[in-house]
GROMACS .gro file of C-alpha atoms in nm:
model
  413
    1UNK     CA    1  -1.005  -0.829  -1.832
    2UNK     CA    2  -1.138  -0.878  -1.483
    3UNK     CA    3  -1.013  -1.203  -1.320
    4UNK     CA    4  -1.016  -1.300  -0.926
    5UNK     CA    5  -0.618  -1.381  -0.870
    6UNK     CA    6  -0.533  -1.587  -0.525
    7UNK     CA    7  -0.296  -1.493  -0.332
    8UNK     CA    8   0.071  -1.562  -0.384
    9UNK     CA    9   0.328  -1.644  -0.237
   10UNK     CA   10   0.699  -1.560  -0.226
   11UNK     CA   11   0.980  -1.797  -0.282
   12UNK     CA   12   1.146  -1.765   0.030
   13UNK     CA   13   1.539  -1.687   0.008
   14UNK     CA   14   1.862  -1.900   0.114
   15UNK     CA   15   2.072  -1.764   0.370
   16UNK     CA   16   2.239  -1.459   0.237
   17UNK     CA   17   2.070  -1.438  -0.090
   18UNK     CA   18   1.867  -1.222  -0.266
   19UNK     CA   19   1.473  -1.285  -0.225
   20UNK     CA   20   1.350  -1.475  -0.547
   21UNK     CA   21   1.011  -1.435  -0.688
   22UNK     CA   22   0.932  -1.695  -0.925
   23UNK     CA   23   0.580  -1.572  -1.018
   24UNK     CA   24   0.404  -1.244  -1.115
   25UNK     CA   25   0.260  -0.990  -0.848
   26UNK     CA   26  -0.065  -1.066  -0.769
   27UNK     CA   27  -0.110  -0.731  -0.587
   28UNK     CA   28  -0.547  -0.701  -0.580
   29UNK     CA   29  -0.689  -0.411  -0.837
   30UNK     CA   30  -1.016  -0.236  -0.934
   31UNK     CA   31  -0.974  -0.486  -1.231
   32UNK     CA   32  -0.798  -0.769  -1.089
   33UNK     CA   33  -1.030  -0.900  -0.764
   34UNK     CA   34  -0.879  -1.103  -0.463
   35UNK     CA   35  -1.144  -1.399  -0.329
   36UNK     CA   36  -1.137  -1.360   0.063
   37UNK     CA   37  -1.306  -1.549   0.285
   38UNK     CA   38  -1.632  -1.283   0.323
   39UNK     CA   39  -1.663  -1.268  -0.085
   40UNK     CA   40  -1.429  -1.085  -0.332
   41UNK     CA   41  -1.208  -0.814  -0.272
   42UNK     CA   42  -1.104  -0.443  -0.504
   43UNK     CA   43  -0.865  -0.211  -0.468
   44UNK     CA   44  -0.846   0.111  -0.552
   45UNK     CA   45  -0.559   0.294  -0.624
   46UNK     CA   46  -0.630   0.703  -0.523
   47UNK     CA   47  -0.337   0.903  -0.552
   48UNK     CA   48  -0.263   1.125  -0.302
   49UNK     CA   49  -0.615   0.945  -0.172
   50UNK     CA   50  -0.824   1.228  -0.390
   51UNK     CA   51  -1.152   1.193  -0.362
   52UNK     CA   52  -1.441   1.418  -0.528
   53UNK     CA   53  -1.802   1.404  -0.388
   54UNK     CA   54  -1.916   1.239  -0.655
   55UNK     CA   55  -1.714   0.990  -0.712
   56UNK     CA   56  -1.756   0.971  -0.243
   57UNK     CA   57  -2.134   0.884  -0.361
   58UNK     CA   58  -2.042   0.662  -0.653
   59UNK     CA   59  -1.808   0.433  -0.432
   60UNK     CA   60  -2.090   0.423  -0.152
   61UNK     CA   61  -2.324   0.342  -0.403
   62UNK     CA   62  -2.123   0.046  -0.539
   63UNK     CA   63  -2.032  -0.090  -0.170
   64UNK     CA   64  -2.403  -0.110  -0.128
   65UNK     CA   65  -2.510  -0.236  -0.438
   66UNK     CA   66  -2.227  -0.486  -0.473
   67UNK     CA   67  -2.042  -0.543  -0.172
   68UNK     CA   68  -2.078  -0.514   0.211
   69UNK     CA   69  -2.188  -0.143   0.196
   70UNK     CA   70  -1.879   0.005   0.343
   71UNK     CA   71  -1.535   0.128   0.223
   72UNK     CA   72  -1.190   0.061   0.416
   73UNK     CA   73  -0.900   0.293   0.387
   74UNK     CA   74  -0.575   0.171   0.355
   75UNK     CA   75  -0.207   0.217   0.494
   76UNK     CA   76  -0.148   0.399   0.156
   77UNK     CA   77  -0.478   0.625   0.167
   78UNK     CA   78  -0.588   0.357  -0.140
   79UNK     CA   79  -0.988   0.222  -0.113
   80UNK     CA   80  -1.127  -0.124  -0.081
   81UNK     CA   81  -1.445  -0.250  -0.128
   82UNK     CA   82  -1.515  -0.561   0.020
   83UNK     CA   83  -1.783  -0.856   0.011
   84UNK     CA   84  -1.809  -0.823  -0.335
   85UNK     CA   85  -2.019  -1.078  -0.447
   86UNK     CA   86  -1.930  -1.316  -0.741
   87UNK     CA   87  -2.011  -1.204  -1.136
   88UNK     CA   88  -1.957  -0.779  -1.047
   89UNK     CA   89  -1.687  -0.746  -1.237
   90UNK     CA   90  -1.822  -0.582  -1.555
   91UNK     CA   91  -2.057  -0.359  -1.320
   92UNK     CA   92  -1.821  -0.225  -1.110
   93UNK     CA   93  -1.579  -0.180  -1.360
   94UNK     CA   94  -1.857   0.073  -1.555
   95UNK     CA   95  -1.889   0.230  -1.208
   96UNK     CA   96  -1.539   0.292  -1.174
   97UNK     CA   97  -1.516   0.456  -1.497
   98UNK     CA   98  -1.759   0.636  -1.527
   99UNK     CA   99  -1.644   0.804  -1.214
  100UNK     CA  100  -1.354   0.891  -1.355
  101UNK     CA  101  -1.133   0.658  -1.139
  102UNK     CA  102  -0.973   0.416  -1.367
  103UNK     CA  103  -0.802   0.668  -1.629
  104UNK     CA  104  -0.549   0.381  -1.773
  105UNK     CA  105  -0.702   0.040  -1.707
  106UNK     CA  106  -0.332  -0.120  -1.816
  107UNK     CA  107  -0.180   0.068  -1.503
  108UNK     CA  108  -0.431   0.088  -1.231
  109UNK     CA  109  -0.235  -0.130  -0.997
  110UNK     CA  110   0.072   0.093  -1.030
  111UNK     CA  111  -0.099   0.431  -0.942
  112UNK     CA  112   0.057   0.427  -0.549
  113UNK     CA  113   0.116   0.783  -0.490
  114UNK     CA  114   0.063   0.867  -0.128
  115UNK     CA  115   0.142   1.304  -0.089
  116UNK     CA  116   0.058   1.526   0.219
  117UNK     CA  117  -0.254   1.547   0.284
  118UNK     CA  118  -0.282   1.865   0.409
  119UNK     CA  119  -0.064   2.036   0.127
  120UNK     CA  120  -0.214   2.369   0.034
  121UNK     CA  121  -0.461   2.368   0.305
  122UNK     CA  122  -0.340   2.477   0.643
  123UNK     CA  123   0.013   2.698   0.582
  124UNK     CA  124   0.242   2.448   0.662
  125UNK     CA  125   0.477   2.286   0.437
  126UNK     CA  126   0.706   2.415   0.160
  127UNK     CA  127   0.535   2.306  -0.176
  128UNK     CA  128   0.192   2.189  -0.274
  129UNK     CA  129   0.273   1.819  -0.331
  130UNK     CA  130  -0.107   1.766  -0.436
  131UNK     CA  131   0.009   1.878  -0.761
  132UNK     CA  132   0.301   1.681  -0.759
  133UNK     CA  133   0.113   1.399  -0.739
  134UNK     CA  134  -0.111   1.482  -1.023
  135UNK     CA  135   0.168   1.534  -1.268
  136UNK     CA  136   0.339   1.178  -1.120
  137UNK     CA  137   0.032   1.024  -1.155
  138UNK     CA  138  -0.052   1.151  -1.590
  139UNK     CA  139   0.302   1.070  -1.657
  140UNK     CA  140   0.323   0.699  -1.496
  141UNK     CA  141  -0.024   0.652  -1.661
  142UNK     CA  142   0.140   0.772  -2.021
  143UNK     CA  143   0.459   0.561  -1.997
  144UNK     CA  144   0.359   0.235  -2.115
  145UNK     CA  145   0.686   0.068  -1.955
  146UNK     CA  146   0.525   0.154  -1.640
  147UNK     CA  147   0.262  -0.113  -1.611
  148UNK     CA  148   0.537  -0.314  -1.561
  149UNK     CA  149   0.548  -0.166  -1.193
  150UNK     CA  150   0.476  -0.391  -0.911
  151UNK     CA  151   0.149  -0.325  -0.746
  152UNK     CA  152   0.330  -0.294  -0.416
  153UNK     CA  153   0.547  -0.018  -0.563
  154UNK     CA  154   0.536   0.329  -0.362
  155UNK     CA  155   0.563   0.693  -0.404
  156UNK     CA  156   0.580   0.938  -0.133
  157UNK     CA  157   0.579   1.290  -0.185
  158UNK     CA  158   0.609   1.514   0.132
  159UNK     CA  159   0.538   1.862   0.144
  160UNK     CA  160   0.799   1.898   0.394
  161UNK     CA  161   0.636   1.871   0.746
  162UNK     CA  162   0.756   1.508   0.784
  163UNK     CA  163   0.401   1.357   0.805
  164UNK     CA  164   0.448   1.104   0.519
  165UNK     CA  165   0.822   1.083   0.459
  166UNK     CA  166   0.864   0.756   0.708
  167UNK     CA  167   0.616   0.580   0.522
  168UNK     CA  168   0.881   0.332   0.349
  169UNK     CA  169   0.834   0.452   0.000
  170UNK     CA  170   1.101   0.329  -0.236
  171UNK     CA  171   1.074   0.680  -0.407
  172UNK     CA  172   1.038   0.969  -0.168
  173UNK     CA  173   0.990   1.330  -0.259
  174UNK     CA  174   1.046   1.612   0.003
  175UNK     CA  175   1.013   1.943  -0.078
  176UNK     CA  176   1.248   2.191   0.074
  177UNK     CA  177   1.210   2.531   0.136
  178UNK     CA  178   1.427   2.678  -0.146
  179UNK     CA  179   1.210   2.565  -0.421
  180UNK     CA  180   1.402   2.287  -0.453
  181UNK     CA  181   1.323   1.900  -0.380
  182UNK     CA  182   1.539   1.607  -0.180
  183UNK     CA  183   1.481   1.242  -0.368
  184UNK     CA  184   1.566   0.916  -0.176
  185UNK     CA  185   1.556   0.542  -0.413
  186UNK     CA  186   1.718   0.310  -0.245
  187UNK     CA  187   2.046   0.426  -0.141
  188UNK     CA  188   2.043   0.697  -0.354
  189UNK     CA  189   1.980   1.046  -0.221
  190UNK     CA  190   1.960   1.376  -0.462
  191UNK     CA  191   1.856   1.754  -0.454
  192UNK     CA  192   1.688   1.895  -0.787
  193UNK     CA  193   1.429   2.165  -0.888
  194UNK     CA  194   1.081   2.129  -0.726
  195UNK     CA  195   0.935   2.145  -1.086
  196UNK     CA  196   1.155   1.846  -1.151
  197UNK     CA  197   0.954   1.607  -0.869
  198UNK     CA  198   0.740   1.413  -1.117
  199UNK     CA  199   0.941   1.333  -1.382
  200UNK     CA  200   1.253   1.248  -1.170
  201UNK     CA  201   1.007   0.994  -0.963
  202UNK     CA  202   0.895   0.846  -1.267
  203UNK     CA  203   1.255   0.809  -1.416
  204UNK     CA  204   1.345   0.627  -1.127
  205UNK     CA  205   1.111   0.363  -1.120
  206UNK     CA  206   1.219   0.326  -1.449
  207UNK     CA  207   1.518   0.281  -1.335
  208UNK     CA  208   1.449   0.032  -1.056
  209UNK     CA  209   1.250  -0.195  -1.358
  210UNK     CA  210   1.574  -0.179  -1.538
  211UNK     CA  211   1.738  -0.290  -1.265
  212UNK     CA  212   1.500  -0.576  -1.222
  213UNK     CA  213   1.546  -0.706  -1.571
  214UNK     CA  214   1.902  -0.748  -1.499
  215UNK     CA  215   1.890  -0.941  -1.157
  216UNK     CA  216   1.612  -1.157  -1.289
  217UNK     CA  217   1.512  -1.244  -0.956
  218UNK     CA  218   1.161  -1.097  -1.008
  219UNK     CA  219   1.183  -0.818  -0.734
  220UNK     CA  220   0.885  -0.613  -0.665
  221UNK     CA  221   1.084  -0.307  -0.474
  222UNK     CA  222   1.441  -0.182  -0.508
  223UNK     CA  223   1.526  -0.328  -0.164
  224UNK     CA  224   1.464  -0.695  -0.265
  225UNK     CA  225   1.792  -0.641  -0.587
  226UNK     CA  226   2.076  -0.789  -0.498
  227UNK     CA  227   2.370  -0.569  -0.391
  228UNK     CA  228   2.551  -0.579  -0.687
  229UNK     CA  229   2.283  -0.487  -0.957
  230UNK     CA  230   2.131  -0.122  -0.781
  231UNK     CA  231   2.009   0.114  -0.997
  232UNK     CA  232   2.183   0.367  -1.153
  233UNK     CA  233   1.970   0.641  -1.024
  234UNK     CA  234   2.201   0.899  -1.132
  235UNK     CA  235   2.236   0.799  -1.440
  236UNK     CA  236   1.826   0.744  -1.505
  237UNK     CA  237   1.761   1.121  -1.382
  238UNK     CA  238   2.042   1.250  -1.629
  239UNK     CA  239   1.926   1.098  -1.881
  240UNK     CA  240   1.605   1.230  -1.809
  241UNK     CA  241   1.740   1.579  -1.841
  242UNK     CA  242   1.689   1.669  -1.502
  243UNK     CA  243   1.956   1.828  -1.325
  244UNK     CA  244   1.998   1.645  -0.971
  245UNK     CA  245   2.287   1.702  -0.733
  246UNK     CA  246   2.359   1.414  -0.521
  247UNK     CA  247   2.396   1.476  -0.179
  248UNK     CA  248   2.440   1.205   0.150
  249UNK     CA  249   2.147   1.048   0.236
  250UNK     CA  250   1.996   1.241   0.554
  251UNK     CA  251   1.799   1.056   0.808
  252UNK     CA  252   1.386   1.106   0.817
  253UNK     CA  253   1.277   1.298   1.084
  254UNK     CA  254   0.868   1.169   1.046
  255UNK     CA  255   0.641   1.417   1.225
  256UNK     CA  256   0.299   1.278   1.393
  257UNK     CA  257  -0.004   1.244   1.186
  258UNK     CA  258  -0.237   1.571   1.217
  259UNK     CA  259  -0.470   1.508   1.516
  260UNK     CA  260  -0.861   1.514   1.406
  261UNK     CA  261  -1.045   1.822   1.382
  262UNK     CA  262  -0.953   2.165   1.175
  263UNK     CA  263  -0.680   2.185   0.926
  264UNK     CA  264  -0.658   2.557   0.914
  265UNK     CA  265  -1.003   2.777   0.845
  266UNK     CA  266  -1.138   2.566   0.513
  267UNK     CA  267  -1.000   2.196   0.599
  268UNK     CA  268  -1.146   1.912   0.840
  269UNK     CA  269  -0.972   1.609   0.960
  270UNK     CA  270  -1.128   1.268   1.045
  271UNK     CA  271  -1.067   0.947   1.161
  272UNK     CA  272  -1.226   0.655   1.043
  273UNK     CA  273  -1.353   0.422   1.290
  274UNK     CA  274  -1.113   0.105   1.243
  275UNK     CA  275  -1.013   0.212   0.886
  276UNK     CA  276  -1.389   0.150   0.754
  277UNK     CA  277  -1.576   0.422   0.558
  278UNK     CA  278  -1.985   0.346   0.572
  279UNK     CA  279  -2.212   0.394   0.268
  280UNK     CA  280  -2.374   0.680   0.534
  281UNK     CA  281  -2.048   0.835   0.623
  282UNK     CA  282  -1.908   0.850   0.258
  283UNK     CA  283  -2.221   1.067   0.202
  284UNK     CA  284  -2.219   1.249   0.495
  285UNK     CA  285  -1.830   1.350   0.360
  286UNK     CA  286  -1.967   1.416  -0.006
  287UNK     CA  287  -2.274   1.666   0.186
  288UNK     CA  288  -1.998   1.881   0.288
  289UNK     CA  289  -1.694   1.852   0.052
  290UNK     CA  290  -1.610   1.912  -0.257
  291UNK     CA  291  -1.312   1.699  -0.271
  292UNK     CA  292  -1.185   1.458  -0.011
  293UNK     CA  293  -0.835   1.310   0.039
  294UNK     CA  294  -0.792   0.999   0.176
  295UNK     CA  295  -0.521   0.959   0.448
  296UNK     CA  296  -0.271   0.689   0.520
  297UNK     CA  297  -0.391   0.723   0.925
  298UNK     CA  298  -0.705   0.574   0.801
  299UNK     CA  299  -0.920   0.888   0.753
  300UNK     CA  300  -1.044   1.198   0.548
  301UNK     CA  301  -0.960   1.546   0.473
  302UNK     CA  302  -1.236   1.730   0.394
  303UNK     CA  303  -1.160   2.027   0.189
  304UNK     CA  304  -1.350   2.311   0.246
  305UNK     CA  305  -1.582   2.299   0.525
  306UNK     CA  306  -1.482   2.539   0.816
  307UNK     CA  307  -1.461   2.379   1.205
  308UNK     CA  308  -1.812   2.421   1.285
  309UNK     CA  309  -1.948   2.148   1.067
  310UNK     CA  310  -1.764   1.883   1.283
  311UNK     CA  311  -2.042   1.816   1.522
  312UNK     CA  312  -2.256   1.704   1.199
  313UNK     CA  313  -1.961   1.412   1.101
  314UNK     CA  314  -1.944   1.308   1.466
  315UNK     CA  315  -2.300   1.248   1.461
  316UNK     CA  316  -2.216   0.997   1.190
  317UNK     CA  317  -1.966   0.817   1.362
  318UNK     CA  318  -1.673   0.971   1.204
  319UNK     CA  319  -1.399   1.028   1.502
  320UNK     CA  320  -1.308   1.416   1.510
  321UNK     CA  321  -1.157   1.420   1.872
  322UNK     CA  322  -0.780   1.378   1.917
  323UNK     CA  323  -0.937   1.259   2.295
  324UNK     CA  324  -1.178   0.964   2.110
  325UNK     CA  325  -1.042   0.576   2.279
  326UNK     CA  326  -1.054   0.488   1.866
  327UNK     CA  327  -0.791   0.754   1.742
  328UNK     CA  328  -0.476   0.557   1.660
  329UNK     CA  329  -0.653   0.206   1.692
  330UNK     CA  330  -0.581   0.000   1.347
  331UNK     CA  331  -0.648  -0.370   1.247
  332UNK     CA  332  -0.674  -0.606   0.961
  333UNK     CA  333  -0.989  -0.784   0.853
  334UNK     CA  334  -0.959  -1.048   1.107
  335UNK     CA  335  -1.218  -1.312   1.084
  336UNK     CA  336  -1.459  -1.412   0.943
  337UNK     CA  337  -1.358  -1.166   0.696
  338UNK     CA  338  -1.010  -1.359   0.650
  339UNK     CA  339  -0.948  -1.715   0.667
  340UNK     CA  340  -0.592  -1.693   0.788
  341UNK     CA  341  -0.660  -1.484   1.071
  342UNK     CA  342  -0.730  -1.660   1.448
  343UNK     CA  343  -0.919  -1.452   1.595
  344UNK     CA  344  -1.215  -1.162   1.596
  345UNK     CA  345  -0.929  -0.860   1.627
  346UNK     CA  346  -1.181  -0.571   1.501
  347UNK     CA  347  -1.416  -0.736   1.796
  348UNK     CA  348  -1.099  -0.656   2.024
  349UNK     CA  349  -0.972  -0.322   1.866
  350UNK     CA  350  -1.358  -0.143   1.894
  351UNK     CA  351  -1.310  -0.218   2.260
  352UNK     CA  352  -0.936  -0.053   2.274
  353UNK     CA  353  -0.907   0.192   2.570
  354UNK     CA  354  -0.736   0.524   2.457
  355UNK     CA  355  -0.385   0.610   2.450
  356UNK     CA  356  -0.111   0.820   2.320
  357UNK     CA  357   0.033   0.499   2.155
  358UNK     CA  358  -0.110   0.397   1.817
  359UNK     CA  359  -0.202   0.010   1.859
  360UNK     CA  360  -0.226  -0.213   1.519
  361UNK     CA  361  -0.430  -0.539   1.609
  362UNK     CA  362  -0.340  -0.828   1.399
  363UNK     CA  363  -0.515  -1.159   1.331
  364UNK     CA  364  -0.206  -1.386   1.267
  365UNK     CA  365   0.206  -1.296   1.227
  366UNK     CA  366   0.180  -1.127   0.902
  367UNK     CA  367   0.019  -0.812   1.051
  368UNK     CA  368  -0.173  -0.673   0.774
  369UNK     CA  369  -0.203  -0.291   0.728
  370UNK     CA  370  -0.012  -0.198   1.043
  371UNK     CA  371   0.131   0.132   1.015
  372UNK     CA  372   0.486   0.287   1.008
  373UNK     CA  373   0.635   0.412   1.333
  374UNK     CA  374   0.640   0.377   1.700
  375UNK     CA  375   0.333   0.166   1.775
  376UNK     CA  376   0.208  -0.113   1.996
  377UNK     CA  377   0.162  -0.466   1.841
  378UNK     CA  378  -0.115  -0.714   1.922
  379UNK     CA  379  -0.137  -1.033   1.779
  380UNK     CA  380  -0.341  -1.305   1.761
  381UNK     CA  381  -0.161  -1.649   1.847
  382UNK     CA  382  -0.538  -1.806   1.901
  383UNK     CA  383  -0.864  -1.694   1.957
  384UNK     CA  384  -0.813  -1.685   2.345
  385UNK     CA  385  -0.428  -1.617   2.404
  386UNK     CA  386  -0.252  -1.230   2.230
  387UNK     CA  387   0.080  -1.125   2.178
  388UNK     CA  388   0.158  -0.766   2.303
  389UNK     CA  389   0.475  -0.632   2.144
  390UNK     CA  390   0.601  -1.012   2.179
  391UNK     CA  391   0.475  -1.113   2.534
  392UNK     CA  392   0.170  -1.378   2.579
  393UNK     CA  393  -0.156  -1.214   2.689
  394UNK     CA  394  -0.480  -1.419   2.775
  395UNK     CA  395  -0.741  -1.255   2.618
  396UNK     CA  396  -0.939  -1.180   2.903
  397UNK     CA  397  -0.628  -0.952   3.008
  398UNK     CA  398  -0.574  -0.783   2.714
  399UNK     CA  399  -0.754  -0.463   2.763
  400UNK     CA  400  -0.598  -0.380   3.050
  401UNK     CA  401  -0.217  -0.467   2.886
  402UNK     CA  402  -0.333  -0.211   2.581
  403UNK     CA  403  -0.388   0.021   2.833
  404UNK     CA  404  -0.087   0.033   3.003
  405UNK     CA  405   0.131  -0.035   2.709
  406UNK     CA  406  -0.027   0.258   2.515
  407UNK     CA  407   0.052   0.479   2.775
  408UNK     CA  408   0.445   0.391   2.816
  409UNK     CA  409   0.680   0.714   2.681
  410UNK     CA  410   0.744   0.667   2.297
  411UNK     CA  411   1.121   0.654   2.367
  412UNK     CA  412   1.125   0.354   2.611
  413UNK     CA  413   0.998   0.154   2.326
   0.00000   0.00000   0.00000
């Protein structure tokens, strides 16, 4: 059943102590809408952010029809559709299905499978963790204990290049180049047959909920157990059948995001503008792709079209120029859009000046959405005064600060 959940929020913890969560998740859904300030909110869980052109025109369709007639991509190449007006819920729940994007309406919140993007397109990599995420995604949808999953819950799967392993997953798939696969959960670090991914991921986030039972503190991820109840990882996979080698936990080494423009002959990489998808520019994607993967940089692979039909999705305002000021800009809703931001920060970020520096914009200390690695900070502290990377900034000063601080070497930060 559809219901429109507020926010909420965590008991914080005593000194020392394990974080305590007293009430349920409350994690937004397709099914479960979040009121924001600028109407209701839905979430869409994609994984490995798969889109196919029909379901591209179904979702700009419904962000027209229902909401504020544009798409945003998230950190975790998920959808949301925003603005959505009051009483939808039945409508764009038929939508959604009939598109073929709610397959188990019990564990649509749980689906958070973010995979290469670029697996099986361009050469690189050592296993086509697409497919991976396929399997993960029919077995976590068949195991009713699953649903039990916070929505907040991640799996990575990385083909091997390093360009989603650093995402902070508390399962993490990397394929290796021997056929085989290296797992990290929580401390826990393994080696095990590449055909072996899906089912060991799945048997440890069974083993994480087990976990959870025990401590009773309500966690949502493995890192919020206390020390002494972990998982028994090792255990879960055996039992499991799968034959995983445990081996010390080796340090990520995340490689950049692809820059936009060709992936290979058959593959196109874009940026969306701020992390928001028009109605226009979903079709303009669905004119010249069969199927479309969502990123966690906030864009699109287009799968298929060869290098000469990026001209046509710059002319919709899609970015598809490593040199464009708006690659590697990010921020949250901001206001009006949310009511606990201070300021206009999307007003701010469309004005950033370039830089090799990602910068995340941020209407108020939680920072919403920003992305994982090396990156410069702006907050809001009110709608006239900014923090950059911790240091006040009037607003009227805060282009030029971007600027400089985007350019600084990666390694002085």
């Amino acid at each position: 059943m559809l219901a429109a959940m507020p926010p909420t929020p965590p008991s914080p913890p005593e000194a020392g102590e394990p974080r305590i969560r007293d009430r349920g998740d409350a994690c937004p859904g397709a099914l479960r809408l979040h009121a924001a300030a600028d109407g209701f909110l839905a979430r869409l869980r994609l994984p490995a952010g798969k889109l196919t052109s029909h379901q591209l025109n179904v979702l700009a369709a419904a962000a027209e029809e229902l909401g504020d007639g544009g798409l945003s991509v998230t950190s975790r190449a998920n959808a949301e559709l925003r603005g959505l007006r009051e009483g939808c819920d039945a409508r764009l729940a038929a939508l959604l299905s009939d598109a073929g994007l709610l397959p188990s309406p019990t564990h649509e919140r749980v689906r958070n499978i973010v995979a290469s993007p670029a697996a099986g397109l361009d050469g690189l990599g050592h296993a086509d963790v697409q497919l991976w995420a396929r399997a993960l995604d029919a077995a976590l949808c068949a195991e009713p204990r699953a649903a039990a999953l916070s929505g907040r819950f991640l799996f990575v799967l990385d083909d091997g290049r390093g360009d989603v392993a650093g995402l902070g997953g508390d399962v993490t798939l990397v394929a290796a180049p021997d056929g085989r696969a290296l797992l990290s959960a929580g401390s826990g670090a393994f080696r095990l047959p590449a055909a072996d991914a899906a089912g060991a991921a799945l048997a440890c986030a069974l083993a994480f909920l087990d976990a959870a039972d025990a401590a009773g503190t309500g966690a949502w991820r493995p890192r919020e157990l206390p020390a002494g109840l972990l998982p028994d990882w090792a255990g879960a996979l055996a039992r499991a059948g799968i034959g995983a080698e445990p081996v010390p936990p080796a340090p990520l080494r995340p490689a950049p995001p692809p820059a936009p423009g060709p992936l290979g002959d058959h593959a196109l990489h874009v940026l969306a503008p701020l992390g928001r998808l028009t109605a226009a520019q979903l079709r303009a994607l669905a004119g010249v792709a069969a199927e479309v993967r969502l990123t966690p940089w906030r864009g699109a692979v287009a799968v298929g079209p060869a290098p000469e039909l990026l001209p046509a999705l710059a002319a919709h305002g899609l970015i598809t120029d490593p040199a464009d000021p708006g690659t590697g800009v990010t921020a949250c809703t901001g206001t009006p859009g949310c009511a606990k931001s201070l300021a206009d920060v999307r007003a701010e970020a469309a004005r950033a000046p370039g830089g090799p520096l990602p910068v995340h914009y941020s209407g108020c200390e939680r920072r919403c959405g920003h992305p994982h690695g090396t990156r410069v900070e702006v907050t809001a502290r009110d709608s006239d005064t900014y923090l950059l990377d911790g240091a006040p900034v009037p607003r009227t000063a805060l282009a030029e600060a971007v600027a400089a601080a985007r350019q600084r070497p990666m390694e002085s930060r």
